[in-house]
GROMACS .gro file of C-alpha atoms in nm:
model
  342
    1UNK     CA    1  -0.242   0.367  -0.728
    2UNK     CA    2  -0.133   0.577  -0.487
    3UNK     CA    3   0.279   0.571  -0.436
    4UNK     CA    4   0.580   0.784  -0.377
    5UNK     CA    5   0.595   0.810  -0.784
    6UNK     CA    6   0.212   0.876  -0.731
    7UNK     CA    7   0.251   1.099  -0.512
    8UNK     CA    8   0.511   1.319  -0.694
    9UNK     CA    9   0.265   1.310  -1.008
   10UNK     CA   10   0.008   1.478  -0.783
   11UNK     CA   11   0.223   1.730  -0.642
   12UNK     CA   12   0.396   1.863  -0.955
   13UNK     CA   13   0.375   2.187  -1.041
   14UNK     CA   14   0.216   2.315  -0.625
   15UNK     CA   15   0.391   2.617  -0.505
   16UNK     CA   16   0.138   2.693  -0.245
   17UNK     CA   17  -0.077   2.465  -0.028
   18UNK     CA   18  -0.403   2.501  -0.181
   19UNK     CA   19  -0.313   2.537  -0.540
   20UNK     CA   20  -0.489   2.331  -0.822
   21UNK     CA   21  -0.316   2.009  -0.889
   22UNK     CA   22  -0.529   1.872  -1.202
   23UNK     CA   23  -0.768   1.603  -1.232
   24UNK     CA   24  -0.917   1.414  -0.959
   25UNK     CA   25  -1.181   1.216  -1.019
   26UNK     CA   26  -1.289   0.895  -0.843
   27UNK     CA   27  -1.161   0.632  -1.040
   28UNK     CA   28  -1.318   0.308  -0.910
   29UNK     CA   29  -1.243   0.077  -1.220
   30UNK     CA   30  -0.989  -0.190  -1.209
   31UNK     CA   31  -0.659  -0.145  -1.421
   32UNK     CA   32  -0.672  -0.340  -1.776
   33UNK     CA   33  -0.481  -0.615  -1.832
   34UNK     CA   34  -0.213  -0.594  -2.102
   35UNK     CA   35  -0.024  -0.898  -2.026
   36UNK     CA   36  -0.095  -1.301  -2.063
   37UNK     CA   37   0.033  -1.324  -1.703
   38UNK     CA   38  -0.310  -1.494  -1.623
   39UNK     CA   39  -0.574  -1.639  -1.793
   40UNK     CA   40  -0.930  -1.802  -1.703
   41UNK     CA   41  -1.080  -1.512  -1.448
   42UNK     CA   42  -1.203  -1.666  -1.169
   43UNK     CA   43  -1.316  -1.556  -0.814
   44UNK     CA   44  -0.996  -1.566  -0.613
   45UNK     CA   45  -1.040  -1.982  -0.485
   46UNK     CA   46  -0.723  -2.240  -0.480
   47UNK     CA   47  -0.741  -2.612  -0.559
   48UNK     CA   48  -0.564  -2.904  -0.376
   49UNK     CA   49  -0.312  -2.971  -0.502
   50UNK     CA   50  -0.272  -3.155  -0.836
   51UNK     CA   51   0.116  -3.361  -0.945
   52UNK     CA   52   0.275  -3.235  -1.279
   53UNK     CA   53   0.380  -3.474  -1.540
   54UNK     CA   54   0.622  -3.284  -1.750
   55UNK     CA   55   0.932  -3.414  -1.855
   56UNK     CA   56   1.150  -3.226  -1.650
   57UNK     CA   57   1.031  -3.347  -1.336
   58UNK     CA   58   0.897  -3.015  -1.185
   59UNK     CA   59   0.792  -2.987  -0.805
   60UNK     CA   60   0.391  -3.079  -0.749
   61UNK     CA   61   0.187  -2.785  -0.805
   62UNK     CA   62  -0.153  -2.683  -0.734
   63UNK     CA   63  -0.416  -2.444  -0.977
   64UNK     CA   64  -0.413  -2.051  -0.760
   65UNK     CA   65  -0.741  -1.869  -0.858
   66UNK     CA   66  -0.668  -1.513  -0.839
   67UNK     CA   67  -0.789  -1.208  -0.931
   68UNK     CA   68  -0.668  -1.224  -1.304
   69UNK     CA   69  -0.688  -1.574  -1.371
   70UNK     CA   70  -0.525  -1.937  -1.296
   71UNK     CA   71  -0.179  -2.001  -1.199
   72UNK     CA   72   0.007  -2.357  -1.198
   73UNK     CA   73   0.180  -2.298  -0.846
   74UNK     CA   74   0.456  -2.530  -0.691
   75UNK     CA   75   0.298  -2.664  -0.349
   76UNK     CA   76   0.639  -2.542  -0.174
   77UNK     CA   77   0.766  -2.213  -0.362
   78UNK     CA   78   1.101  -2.187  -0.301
   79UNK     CA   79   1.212  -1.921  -0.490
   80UNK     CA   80   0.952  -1.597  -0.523
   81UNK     CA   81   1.017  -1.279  -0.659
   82UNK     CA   82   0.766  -0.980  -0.502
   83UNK     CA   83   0.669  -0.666  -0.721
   84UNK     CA   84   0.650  -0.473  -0.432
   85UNK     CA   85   0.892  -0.353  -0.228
   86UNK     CA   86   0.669  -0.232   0.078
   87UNK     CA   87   0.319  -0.350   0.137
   88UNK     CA   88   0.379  -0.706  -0.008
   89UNK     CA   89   0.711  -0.749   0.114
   90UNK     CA   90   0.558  -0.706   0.471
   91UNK     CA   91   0.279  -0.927   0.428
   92UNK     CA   92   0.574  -1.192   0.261
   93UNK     CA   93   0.767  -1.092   0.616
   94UNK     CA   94   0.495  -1.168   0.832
   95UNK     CA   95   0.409  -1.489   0.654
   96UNK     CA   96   0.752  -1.624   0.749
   97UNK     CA   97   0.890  -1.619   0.345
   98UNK     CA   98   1.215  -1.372   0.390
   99UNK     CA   99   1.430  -1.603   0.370
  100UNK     CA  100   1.246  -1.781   0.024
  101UNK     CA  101   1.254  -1.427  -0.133
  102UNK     CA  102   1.526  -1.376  -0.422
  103UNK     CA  103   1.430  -1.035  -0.574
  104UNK     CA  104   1.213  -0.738  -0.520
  105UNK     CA  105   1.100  -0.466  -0.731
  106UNK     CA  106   1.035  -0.132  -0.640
  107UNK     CA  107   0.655  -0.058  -0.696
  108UNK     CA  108   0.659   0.219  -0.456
  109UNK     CA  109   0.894   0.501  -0.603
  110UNK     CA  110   1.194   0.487  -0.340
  111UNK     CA  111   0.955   0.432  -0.029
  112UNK     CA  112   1.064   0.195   0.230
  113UNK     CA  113   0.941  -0.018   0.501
  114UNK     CA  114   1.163   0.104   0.789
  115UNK     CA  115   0.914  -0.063   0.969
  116UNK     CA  116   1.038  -0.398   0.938
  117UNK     CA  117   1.304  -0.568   1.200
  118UNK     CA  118   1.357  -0.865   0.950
  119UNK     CA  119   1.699  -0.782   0.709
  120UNK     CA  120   1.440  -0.716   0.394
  121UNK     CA  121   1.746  -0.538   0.274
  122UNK     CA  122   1.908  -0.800   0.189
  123UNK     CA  123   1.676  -0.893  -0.060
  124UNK     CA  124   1.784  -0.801  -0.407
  125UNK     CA  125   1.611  -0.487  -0.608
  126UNK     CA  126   1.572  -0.614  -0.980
  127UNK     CA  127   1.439  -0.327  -1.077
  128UNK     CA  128   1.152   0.029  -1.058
  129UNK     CA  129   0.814   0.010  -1.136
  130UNK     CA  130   0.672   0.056  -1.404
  131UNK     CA  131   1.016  -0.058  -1.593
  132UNK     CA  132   1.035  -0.376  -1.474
  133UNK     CA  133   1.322  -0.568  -1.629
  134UNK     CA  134   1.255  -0.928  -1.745
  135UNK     CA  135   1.590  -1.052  -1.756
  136UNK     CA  136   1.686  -0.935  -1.449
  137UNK     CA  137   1.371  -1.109  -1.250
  138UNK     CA  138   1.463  -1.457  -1.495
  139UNK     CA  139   1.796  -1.419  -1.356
  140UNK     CA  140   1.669  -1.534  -1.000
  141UNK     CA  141   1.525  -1.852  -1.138
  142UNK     CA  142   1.184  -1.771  -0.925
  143UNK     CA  143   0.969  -2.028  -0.906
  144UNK     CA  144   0.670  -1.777  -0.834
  145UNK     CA  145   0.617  -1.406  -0.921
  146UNK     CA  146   0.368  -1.251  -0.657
  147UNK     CA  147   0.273  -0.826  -0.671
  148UNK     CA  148  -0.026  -0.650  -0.756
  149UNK     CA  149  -0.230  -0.730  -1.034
  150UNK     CA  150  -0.103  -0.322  -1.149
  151UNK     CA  151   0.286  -0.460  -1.159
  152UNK     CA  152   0.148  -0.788  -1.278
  153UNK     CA  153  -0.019  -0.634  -1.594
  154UNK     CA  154   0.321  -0.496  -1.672
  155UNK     CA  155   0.541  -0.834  -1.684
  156UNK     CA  156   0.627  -0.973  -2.047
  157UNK     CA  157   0.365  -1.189  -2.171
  158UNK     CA  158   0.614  -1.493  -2.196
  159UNK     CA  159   0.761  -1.417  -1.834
  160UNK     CA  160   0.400  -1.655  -1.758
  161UNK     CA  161   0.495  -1.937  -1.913
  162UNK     CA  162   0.827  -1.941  -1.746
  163UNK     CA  163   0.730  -1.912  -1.405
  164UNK     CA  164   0.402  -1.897  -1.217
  165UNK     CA  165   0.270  -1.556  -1.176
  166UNK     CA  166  -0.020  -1.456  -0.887
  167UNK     CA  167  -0.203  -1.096  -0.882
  168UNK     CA  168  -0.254  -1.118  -0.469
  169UNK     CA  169  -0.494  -0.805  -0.521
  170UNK     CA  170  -0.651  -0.587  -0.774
  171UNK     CA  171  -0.545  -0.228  -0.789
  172UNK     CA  172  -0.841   0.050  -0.915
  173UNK     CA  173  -0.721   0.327  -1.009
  174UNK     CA  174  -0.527   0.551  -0.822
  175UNK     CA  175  -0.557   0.347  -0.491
  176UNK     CA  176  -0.362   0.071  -0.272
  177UNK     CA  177  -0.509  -0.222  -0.221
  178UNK     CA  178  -0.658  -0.329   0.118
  179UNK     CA  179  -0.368  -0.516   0.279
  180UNK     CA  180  -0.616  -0.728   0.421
  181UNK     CA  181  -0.712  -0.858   0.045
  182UNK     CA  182  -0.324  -0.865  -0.065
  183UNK     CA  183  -0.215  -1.083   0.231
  184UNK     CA  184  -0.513  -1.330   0.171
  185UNK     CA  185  -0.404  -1.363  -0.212
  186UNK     CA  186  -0.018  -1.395  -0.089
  187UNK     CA  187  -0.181  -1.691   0.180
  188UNK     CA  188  -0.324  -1.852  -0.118
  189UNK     CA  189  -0.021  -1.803  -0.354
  190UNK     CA  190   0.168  -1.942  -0.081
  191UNK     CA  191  -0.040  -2.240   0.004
  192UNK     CA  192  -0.081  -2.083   0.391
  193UNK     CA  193  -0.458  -1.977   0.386
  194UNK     CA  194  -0.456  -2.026   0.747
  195UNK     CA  195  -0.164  -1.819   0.836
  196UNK     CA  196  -0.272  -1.532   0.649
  197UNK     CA  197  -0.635  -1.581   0.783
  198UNK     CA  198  -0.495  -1.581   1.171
  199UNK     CA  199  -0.278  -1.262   1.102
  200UNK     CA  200  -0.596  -1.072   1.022
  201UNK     CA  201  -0.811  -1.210   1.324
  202UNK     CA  202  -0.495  -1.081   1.554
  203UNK     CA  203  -0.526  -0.784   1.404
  204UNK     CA  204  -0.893  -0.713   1.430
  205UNK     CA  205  -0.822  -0.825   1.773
  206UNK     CA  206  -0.549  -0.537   1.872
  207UNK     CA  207  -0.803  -0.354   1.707
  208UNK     CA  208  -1.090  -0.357   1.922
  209UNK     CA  209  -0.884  -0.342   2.231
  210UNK     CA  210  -0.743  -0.020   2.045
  211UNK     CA  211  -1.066   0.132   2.038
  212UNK     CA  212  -1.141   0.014   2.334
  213UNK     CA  213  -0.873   0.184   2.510
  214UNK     CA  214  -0.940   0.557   2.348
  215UNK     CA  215  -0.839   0.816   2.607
  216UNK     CA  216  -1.167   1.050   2.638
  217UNK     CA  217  -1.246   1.274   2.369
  218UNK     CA  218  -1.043   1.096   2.057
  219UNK     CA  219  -1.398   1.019   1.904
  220UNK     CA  220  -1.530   1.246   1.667
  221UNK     CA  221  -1.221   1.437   1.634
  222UNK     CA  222  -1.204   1.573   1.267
  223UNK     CA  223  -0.869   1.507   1.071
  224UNK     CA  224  -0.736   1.707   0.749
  225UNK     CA  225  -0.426   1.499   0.582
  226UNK     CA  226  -0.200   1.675   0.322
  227UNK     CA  227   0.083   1.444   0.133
  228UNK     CA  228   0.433   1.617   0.098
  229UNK     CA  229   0.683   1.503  -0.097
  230UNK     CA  230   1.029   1.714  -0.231
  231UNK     CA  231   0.932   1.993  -0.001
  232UNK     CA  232   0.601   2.067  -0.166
  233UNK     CA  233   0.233   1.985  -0.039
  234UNK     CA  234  -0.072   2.020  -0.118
  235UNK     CA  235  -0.307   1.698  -0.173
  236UNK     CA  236  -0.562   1.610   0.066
  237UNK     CA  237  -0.683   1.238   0.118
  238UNK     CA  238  -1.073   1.238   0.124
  239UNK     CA  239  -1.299   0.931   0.296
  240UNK     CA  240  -1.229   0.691   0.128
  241UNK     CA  241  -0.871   0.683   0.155
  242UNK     CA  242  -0.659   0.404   0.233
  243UNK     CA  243  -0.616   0.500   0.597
  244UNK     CA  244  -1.009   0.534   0.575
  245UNK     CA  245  -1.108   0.172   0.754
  246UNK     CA  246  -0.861   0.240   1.020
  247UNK     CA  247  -0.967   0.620   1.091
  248UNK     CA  248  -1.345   0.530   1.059
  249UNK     CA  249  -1.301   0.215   1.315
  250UNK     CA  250  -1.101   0.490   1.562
  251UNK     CA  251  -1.400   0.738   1.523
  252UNK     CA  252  -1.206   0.967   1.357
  253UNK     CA  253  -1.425   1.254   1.080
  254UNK     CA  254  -1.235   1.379   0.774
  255UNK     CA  255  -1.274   1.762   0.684
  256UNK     CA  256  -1.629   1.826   0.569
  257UNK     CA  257  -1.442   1.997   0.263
  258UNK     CA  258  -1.333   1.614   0.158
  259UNK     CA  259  -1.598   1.407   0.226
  260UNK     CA  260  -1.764   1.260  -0.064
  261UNK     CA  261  -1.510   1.337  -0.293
  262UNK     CA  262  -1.318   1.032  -0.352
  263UNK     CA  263  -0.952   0.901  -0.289
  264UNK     CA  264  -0.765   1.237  -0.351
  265UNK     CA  265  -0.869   1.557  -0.376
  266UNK     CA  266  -0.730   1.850  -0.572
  267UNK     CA  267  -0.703   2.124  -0.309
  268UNK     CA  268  -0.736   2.474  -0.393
  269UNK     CA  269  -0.810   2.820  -0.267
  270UNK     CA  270  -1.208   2.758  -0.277
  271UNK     CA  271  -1.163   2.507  -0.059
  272UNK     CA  272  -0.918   2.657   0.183
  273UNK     CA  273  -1.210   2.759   0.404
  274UNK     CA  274  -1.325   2.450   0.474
  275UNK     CA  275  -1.019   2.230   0.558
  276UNK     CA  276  -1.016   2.337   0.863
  277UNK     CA  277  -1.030   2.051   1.164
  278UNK     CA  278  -0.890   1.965   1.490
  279UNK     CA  279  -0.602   1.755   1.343
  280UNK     CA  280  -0.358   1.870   1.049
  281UNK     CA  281  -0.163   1.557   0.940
  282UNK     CA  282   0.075   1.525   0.692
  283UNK     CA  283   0.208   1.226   0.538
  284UNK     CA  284   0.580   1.255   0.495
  285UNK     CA  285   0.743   1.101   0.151
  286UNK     CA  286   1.083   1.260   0.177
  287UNK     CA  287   1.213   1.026   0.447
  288UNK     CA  288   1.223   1.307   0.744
  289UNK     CA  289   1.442   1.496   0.473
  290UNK     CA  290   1.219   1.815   0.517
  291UNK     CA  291   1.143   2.038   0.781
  292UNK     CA  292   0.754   2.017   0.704
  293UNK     CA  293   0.690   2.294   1.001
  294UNK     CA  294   0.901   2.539   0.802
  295UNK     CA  295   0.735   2.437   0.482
  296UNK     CA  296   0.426   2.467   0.614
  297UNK     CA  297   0.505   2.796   0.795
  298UNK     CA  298   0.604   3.000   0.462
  299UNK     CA  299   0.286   2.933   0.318
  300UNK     CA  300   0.021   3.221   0.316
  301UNK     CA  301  -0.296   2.973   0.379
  302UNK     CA  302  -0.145   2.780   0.692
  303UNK     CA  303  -0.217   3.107   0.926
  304UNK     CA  304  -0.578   3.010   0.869
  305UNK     CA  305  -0.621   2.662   1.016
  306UNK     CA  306  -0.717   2.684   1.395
  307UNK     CA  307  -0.564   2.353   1.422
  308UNK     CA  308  -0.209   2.547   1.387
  309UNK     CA  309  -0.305   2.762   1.641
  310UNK     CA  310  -0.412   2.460   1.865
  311UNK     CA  311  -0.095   2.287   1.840
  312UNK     CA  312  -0.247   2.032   1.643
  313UNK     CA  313  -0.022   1.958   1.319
  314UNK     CA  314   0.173   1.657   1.316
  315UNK     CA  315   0.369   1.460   1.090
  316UNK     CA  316   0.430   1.113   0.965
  317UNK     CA  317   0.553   0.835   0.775
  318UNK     CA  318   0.395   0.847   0.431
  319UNK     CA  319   0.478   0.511   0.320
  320UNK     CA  320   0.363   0.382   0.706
  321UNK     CA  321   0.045   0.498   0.686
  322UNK     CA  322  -0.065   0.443   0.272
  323UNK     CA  323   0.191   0.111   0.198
  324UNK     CA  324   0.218  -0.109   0.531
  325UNK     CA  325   0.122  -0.462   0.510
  326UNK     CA  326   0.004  -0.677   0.844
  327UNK     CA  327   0.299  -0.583   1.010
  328UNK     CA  328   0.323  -0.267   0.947
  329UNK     CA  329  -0.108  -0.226   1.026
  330UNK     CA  330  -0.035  -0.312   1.353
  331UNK     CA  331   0.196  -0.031   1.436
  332UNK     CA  332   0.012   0.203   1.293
  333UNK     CA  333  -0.285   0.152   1.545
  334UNK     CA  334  -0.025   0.266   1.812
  335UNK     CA  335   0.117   0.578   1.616
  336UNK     CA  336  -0.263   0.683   1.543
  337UNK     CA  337  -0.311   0.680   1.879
  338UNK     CA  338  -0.031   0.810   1.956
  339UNK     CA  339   0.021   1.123   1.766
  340UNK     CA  340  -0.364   1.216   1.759
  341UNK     CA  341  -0.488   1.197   2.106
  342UNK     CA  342  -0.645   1.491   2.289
   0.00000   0.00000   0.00000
């Protein structure tokens, strides 16, 4: 998947902007699981739900289909503990659960949602990906574990049978999940189907007015986008993408150098002739701690982009545009806008 410690990975070992950075191959299987977090697979459905009988009097529950398996959920959850600092956190945010959230665990490598109004910092970090710490996330006394099914794969197998575990979304390799699909498996974990369900219609709604609204010649623009993280860059983001759906809905063409070629491509110096477009983005995972211009500026390939010449480099949040949930979605819409019109 593709985070801030995913991001680092791919840009280890760049000292120019179109230097090799190792295998890149579309990877379109789903991660293995390696954990008894879930069992029965199933096709992502919930029950009504069905009373316990144990001895210890535990809250009703009802039987979460997800994409791993069954889970035994409490009708009410309480007490939830995300694996995901960022894009589930938001979608836990905009479903109303802040205040029912007693840990988080940082899936993202140090990435943020600055996005966010609600105090999200509040909630306790238990821990980084992919060292999650058991005892720490027992500690809370969670009555449901929600990330991922990538950080879901990585619990203990006996964290399970402790506490009721849901994998909101599946995770292929080195890619994000559609925040669309998380929030629906966080509506279903959380018993508000509906809620999650009228999030996404708003959404499509702001949407369509968004494209609606284009100022004249924002269609058929053509967009290059570079990841930087620790002052170095070098990674382009080809069609497919996570900010794909969004850019293709806006009318918006990736670099003919990227299309076809799967989530993330290796750049390099065969390439550099064809990355040229009318936008230069880069995604900023340092925080605003770099002066990308400068960066960008010492490097002997830049010169050759008309796009700098144009005026037409700009740069953003990294974890905004690759990690945002439903909250998060809808800003975006305005920043594309903003920062990419004519």
């Amino acid at each position: 998947m593709l985070n801030r410690s995913g991001v680092a990975t791919l840009l280890i070992g760049f000292s120019c902007l179109f230097a090799a950075c190792g295998d890149a191959d579309d990877a379109t299987e789903a991660t293995t699981p390696t954990s008894t977090a879930t069992t029965t697979p199933a096709d992502g459905a919930a029950t009504e739900p069905t009373a316990t009988t144990d001895d210890d009097a535990r809250s009703p529950t009802r039987t979460v289909e997800h994409v791993l398996g069954v889970a035994e959920v409490p009708v009410d959850p309480q007490r939830i503990v995300t694996l995901d600092s960022v894009g589930t956190l938001d979608g836990l945010v905009a479903l109303g659960a802040l205040d029912r959230i007693v840990g988080r665990v940082d899936l993202s490598g140090g990435d943020d949602p600055a996005w966010l109004d609600a105090d999200w910092e509040a909630v306790p970090l238990l821990g980084t990906w992919p060292t999650l710490s058991s005892e720490a996330i027992v500690a809370t006394d969670p009555d449901l574990i929600v990330g991922w099914e990538v950080a879901v794969t990585q619990l203990d197998a006996d964290l399970s049978q402790r506490t009721a575990v849901v994998a909101t979304a599946a995770t292929p390799a080195s890619t994000n999940p559609r925040w669309q699909d998380s929030l629906n498996g966080l509506g279903m974990a959380l018993g508000l189907e509906s809620e999650a369900a009228a999030l996404i219609d708003d959404y499509d709604a702001a949407l369509a007015d968004t494209v609606a609204a284009l100022p004249d010649g924002f269609t058929g623009r053509t967009l290059t986008i570079l990841l930087g993280q620790g002052g170095m860059t070098g990674v382009g983001l080809g069609a497919s993408a996570p900010p794909a759906e969004v850019r293709v809905e806006l009318g918006l063409m990736v670099s003919a150098a990227l299309e076809g070629r799967g989530e993330f491509v290796p750049l390099s110096d065969e390439l550099a002739g064809e990355l040229d477009a009318d936008i230069v983005m880069l995604l900023d995972f340092d925080q605003g701690a770099t002066d990308w211009n400068a960066v960008l500026a010492e490097l002997p390939t830049y010169g050759r982009l008309s796009a700098v010449a144009a005026g037409q480099v700009v740069v953003v949040d990294g974890s905004l545009w690759l990690n945002a949930g439903p909250i998060g979605a809808r800003l975006l819409l305005d920043e594309i806008v903003a920062v990419l019109a004519p």
